[in-house]
PDB file of C-alpha atoms in Angstrom:
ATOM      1  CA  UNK A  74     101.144  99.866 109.013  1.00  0.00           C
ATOM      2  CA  UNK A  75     101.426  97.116 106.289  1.00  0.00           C
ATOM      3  CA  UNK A  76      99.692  96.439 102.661  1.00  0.00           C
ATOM      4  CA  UNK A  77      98.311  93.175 102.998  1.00  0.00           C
ATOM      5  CA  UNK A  78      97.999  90.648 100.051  1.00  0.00           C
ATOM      6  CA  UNK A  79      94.017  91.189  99.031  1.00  0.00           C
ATOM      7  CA  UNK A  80      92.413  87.326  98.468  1.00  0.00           C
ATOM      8  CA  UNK A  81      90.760  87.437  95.357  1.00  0.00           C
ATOM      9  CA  UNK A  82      88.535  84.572  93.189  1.00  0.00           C
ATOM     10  CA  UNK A  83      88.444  81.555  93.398  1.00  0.00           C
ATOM     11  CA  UNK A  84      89.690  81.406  96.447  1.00  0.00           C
ATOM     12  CA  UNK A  85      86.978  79.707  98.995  1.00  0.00           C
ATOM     13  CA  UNK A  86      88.212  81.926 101.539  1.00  0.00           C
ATOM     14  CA  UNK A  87      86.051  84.190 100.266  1.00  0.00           C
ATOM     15  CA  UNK A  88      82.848  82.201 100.664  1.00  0.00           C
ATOM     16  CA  UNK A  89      83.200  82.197 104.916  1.00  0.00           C
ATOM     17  CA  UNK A  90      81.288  83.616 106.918  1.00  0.00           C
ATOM     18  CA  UNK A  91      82.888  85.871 109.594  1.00  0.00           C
ATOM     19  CA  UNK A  92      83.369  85.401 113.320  1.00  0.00           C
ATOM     20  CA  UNK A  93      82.815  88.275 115.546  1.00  0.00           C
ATOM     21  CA  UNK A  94      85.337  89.936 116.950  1.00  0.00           C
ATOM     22  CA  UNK A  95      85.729  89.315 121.119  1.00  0.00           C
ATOM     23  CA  UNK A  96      86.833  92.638 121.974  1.00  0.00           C
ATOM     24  CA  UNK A  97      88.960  95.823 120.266  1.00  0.00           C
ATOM     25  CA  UNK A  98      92.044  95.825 121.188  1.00  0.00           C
ATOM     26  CA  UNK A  99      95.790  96.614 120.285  1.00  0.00           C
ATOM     27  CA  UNK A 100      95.812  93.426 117.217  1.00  0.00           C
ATOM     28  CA  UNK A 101      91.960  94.262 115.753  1.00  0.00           C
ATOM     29  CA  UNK A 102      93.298  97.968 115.649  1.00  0.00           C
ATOM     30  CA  UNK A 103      96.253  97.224 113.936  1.00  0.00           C
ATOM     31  CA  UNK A 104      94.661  94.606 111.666  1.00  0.00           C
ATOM     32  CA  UNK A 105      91.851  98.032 111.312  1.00  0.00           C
ATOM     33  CA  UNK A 106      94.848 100.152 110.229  1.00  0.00           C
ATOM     34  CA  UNK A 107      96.140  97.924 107.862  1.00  0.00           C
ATOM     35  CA  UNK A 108      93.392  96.993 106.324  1.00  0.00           C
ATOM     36  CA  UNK A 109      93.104 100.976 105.609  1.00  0.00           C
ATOM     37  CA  UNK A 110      96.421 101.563 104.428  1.00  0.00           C
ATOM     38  CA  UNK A 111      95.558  98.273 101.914  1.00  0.00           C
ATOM     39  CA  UNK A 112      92.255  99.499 100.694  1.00  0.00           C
ATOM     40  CA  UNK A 113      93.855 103.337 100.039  1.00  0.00           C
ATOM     41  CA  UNK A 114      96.724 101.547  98.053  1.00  0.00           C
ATOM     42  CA  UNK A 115      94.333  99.137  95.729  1.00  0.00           C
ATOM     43  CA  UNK A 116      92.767 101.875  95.347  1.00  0.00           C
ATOM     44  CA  UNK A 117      89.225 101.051  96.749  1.00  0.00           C
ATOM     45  CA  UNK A 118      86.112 102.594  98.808  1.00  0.00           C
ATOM     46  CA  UNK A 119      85.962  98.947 101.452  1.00  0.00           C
ATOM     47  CA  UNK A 120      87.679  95.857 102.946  1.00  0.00           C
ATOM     48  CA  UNK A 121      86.500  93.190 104.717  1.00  0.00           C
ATOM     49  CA  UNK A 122      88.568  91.811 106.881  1.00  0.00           C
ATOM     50  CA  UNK A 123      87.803  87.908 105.150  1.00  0.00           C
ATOM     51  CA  UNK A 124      89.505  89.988 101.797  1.00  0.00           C
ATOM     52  CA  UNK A 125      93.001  89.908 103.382  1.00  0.00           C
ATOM     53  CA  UNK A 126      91.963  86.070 104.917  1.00  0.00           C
ATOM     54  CA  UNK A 127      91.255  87.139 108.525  1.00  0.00           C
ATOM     55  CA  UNK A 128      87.640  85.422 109.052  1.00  0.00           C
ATOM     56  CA  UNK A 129      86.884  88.315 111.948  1.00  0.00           C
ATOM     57  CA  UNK A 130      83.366  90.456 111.304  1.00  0.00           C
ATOM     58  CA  UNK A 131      85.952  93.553 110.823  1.00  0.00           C
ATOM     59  CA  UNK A 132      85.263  96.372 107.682  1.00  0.00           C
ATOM     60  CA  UNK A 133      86.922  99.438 107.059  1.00  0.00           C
ATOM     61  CA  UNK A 134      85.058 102.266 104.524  1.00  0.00           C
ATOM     62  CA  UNK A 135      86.625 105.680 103.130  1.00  0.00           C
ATOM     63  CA  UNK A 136      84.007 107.115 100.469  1.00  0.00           C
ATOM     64  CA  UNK A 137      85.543 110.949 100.473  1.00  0.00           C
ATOM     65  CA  UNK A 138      85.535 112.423  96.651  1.00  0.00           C
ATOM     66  CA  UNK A 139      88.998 112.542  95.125  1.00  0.00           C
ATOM     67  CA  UNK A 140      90.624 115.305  96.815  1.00  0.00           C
ATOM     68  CA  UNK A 141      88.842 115.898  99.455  1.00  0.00           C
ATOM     69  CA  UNK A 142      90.691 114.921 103.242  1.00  0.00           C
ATOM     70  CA  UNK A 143      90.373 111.150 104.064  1.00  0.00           C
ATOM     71  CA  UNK A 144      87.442 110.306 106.328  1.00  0.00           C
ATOM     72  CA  UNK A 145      88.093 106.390 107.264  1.00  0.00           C
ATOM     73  CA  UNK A 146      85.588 104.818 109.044  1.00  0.00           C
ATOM     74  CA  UNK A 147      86.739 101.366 110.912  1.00  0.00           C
ATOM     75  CA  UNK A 148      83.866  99.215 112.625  1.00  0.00           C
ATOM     76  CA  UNK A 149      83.784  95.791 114.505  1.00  0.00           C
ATOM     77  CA  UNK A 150      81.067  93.456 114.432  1.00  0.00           C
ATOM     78  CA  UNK A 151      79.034  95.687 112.361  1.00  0.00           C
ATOM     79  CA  UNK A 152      75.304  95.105 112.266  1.00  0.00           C
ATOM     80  CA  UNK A 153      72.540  96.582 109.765  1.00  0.00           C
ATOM     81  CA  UNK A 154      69.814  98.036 112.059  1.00  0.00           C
ATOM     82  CA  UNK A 155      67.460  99.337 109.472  1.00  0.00           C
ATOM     83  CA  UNK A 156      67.511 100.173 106.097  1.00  0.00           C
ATOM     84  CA  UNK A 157      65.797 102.859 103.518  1.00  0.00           C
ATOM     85  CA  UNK A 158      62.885 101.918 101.611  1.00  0.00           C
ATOM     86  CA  UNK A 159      63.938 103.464  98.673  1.00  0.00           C
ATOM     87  CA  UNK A 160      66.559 101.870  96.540  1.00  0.00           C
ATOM     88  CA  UNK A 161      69.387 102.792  94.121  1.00  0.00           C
ATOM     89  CA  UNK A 162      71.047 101.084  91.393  1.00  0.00           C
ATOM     90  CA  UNK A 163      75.294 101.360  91.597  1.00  0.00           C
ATOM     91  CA  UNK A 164      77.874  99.757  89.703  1.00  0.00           C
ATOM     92  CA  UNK A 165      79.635  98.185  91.912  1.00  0.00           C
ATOM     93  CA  UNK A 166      83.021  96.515  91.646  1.00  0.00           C
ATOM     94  CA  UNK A 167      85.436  94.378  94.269  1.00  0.00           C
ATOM     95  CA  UNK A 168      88.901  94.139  95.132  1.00  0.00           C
ATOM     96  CA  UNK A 169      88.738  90.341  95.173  1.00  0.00           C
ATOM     97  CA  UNK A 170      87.255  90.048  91.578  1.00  0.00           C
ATOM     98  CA  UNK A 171      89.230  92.384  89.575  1.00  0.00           C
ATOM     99  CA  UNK A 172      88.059  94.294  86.675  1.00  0.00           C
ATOM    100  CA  UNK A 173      84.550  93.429  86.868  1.00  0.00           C
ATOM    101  CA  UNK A 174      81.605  95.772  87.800  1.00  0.00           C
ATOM    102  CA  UNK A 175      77.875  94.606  88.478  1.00  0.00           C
ATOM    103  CA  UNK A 176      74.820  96.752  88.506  1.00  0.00           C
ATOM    104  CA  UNK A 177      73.332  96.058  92.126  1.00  0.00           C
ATOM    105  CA  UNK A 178      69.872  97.872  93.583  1.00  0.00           C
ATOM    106  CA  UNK A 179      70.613  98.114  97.140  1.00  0.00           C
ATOM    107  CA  UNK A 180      68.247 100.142  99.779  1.00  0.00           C
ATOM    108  CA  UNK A 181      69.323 104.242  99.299  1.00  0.00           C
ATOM    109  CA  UNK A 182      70.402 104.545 103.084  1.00  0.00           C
ATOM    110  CA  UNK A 183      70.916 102.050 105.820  1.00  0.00           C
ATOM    111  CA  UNK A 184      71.693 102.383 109.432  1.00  0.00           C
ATOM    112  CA  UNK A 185      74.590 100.092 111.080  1.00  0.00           C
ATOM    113  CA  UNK A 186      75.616  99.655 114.177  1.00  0.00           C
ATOM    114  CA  UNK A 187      79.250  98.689 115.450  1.00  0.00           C
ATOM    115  CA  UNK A 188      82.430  99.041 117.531  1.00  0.00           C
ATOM    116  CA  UNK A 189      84.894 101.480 116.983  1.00  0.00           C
ATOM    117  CA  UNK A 190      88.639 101.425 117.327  1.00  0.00           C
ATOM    118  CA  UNK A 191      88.135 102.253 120.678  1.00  0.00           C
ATOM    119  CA  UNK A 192      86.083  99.549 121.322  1.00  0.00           C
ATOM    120  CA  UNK A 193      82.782 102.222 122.115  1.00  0.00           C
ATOM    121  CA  UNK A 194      79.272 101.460 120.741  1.00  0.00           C
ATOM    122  CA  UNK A 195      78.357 103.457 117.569  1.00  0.00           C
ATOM    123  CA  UNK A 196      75.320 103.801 115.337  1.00  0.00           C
ATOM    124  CA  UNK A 197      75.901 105.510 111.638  1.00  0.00           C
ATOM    125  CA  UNK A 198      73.274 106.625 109.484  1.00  0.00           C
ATOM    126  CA  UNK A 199      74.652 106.464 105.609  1.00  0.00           C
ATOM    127  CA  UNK A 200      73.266 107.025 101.914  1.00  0.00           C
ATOM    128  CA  UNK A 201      74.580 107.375  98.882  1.00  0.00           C
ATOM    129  CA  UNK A 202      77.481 105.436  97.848  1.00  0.00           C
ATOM    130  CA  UNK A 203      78.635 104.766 101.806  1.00  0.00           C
ATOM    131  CA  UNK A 204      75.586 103.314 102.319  1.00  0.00           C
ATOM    132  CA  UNK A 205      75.996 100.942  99.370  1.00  0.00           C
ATOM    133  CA  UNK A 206      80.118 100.382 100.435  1.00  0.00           C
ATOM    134  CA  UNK A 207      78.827  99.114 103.912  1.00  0.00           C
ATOM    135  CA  UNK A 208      76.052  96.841 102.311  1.00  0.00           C
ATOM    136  CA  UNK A 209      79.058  95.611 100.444  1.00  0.00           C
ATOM    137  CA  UNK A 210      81.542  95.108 102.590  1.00  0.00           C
ATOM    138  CA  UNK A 211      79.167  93.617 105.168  1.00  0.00           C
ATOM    139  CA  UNK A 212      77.729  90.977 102.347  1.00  0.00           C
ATOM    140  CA  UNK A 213      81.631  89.827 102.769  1.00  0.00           C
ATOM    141  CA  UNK A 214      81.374  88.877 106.565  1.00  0.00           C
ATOM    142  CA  UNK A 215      78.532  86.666 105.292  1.00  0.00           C
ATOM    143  CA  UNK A 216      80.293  84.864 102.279  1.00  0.00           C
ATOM    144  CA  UNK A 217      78.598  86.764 100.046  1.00  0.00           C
ATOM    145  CA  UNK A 218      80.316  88.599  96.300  1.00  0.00           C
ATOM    146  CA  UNK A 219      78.829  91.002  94.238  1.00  0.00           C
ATOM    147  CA  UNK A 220      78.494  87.931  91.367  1.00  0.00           C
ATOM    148  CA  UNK A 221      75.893  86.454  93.125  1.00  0.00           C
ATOM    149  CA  UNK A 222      73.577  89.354  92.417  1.00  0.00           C
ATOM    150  CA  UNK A 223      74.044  87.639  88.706  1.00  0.00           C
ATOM    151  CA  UNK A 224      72.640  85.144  86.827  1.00  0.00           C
ATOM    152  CA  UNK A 225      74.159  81.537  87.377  1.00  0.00           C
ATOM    153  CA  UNK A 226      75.159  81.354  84.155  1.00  0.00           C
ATOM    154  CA  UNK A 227      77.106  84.995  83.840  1.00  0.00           C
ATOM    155  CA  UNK A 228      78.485  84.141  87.729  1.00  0.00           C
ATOM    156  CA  UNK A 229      79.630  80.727  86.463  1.00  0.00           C
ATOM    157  CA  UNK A 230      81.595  82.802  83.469  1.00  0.00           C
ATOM    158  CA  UNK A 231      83.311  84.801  85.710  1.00  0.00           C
ATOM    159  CA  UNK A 232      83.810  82.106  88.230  1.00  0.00           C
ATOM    160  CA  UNK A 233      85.388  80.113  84.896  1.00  0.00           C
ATOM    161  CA  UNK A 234      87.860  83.001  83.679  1.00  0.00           C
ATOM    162  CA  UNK A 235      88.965  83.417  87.452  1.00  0.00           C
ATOM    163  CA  UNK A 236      90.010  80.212  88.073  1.00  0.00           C
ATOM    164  CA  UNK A 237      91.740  79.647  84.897  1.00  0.00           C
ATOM    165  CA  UNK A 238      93.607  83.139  85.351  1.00  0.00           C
ATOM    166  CA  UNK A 239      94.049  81.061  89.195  1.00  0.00           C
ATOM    167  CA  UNK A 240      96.101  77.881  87.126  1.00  0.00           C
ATOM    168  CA  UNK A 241      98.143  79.739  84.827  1.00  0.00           C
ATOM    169  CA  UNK A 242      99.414  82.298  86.937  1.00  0.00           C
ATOM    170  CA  UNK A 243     101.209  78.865  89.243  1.00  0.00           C
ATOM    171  CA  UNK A 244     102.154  77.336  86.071  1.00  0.00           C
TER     172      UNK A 244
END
C-alpha cells in the first residue's frame, strides 16, 4: 500500500465528474487500499478517488471514534438510493481545501448502494456522521466541494487565498 499525493484547491481536477468504474478488480482494489492507507495518514473520515486525481466513481469511508478498531468501508460506483427526511447540520471540512470547515445541513441518514472490493452488490443504511461522510465524498464524484454550499462571495475568498497559496508555493 502507498500514500498518495491528495489534490487539493485550485486544482480543476477537482471540479470532474467521475466515470464509473467497469468492474472490481486487482488495480480498483489496490487503488481502494491506497486510498485507505492515504485517508488514515491525512488524517480524515473520506476520499474520493478524483482527491488523489483518479476520475473513477471510487470512495473509501472509516468513521470509527478515536480508539475504537478501524471499520473501512470501500465502495465502487456508489449510488444514493434514498435519503432521511430529517436533516442535520455538521461542520464539515475536506482534505483538498485545508483548514477550512463549513456548516452543511445534509439529510440525517441516507441509503447507498455500491460494489464492494469483491466486486458483490451491497446496500448500506448510514446516519450520523457516516451518513454525512458518504454525502460528502459522493458530492466529489460529481465535481462538487463543500464551498459551494457557501455564498459566492465567501467561496470566491477561499477560492482567492487558495490559489495564491497555489503561486507562491512554485515560486
Amino acid at each position: 500500500m502507498a500514500v498518495l499525493p491528495i489534490i487539493t484547491l485550485p486544482d480543476p481536477v477537482l471540479r470532474k465528474i467521475s466515470d464509473p468504474v467497469e468492474r472490481v478488480d486487482d488495480a480498483v482494489v489496490k487503488l481502494m487500499d491506497d486510498m485507505l492507507e492515504t485517508m488514515y495518514a491525512a488524517p480524515g473520515v473520506g476520499l474520493a478517488a478524483i482527491q488523489v486525481g483518479v476520475p473513477k466513481r471510487i470512495v473509501v469511508l472509516d468513521t470509527a471514534e478515536d480508539g475504537a478498531p478501524p471499520q473501512p468501508i470501500a465502495m465502487a460506483n456508489p449510488e444514493l438510493v434514498a435519503l432521511g427526511s430529517k436533516t442535520r447540520v455538521h461542520e464539515e471540512g475536506c482534505l483538498s481545501i485545508p483548514d477550512v470547515r463549513v456548516d452543511i445541513e445534509r439529510p440525517e441518514t441516507v441509503t447507498v448502494s455500491y460494489l464492494d472490493r469483491n466486486g458483490k452488490a451491497q446496500e448500506l443504511e448510514a446516519n450520523g456522521l457516516l451518513a454525512t461522510a458518504i454525502q460528502h465524498e459522493l458530492d466529489h464524484l460529481d465535481g462538487q466541494l463543500i464551498i459551494d454550499f457557501l455564498s459566492r462571495l465567501k467561496r470566491d475568498i477561499i477560492i482567492r487565498k487558495f490559489k495564491k497559496q497555489s503561486r507562491e508555493a512554485r515560486d
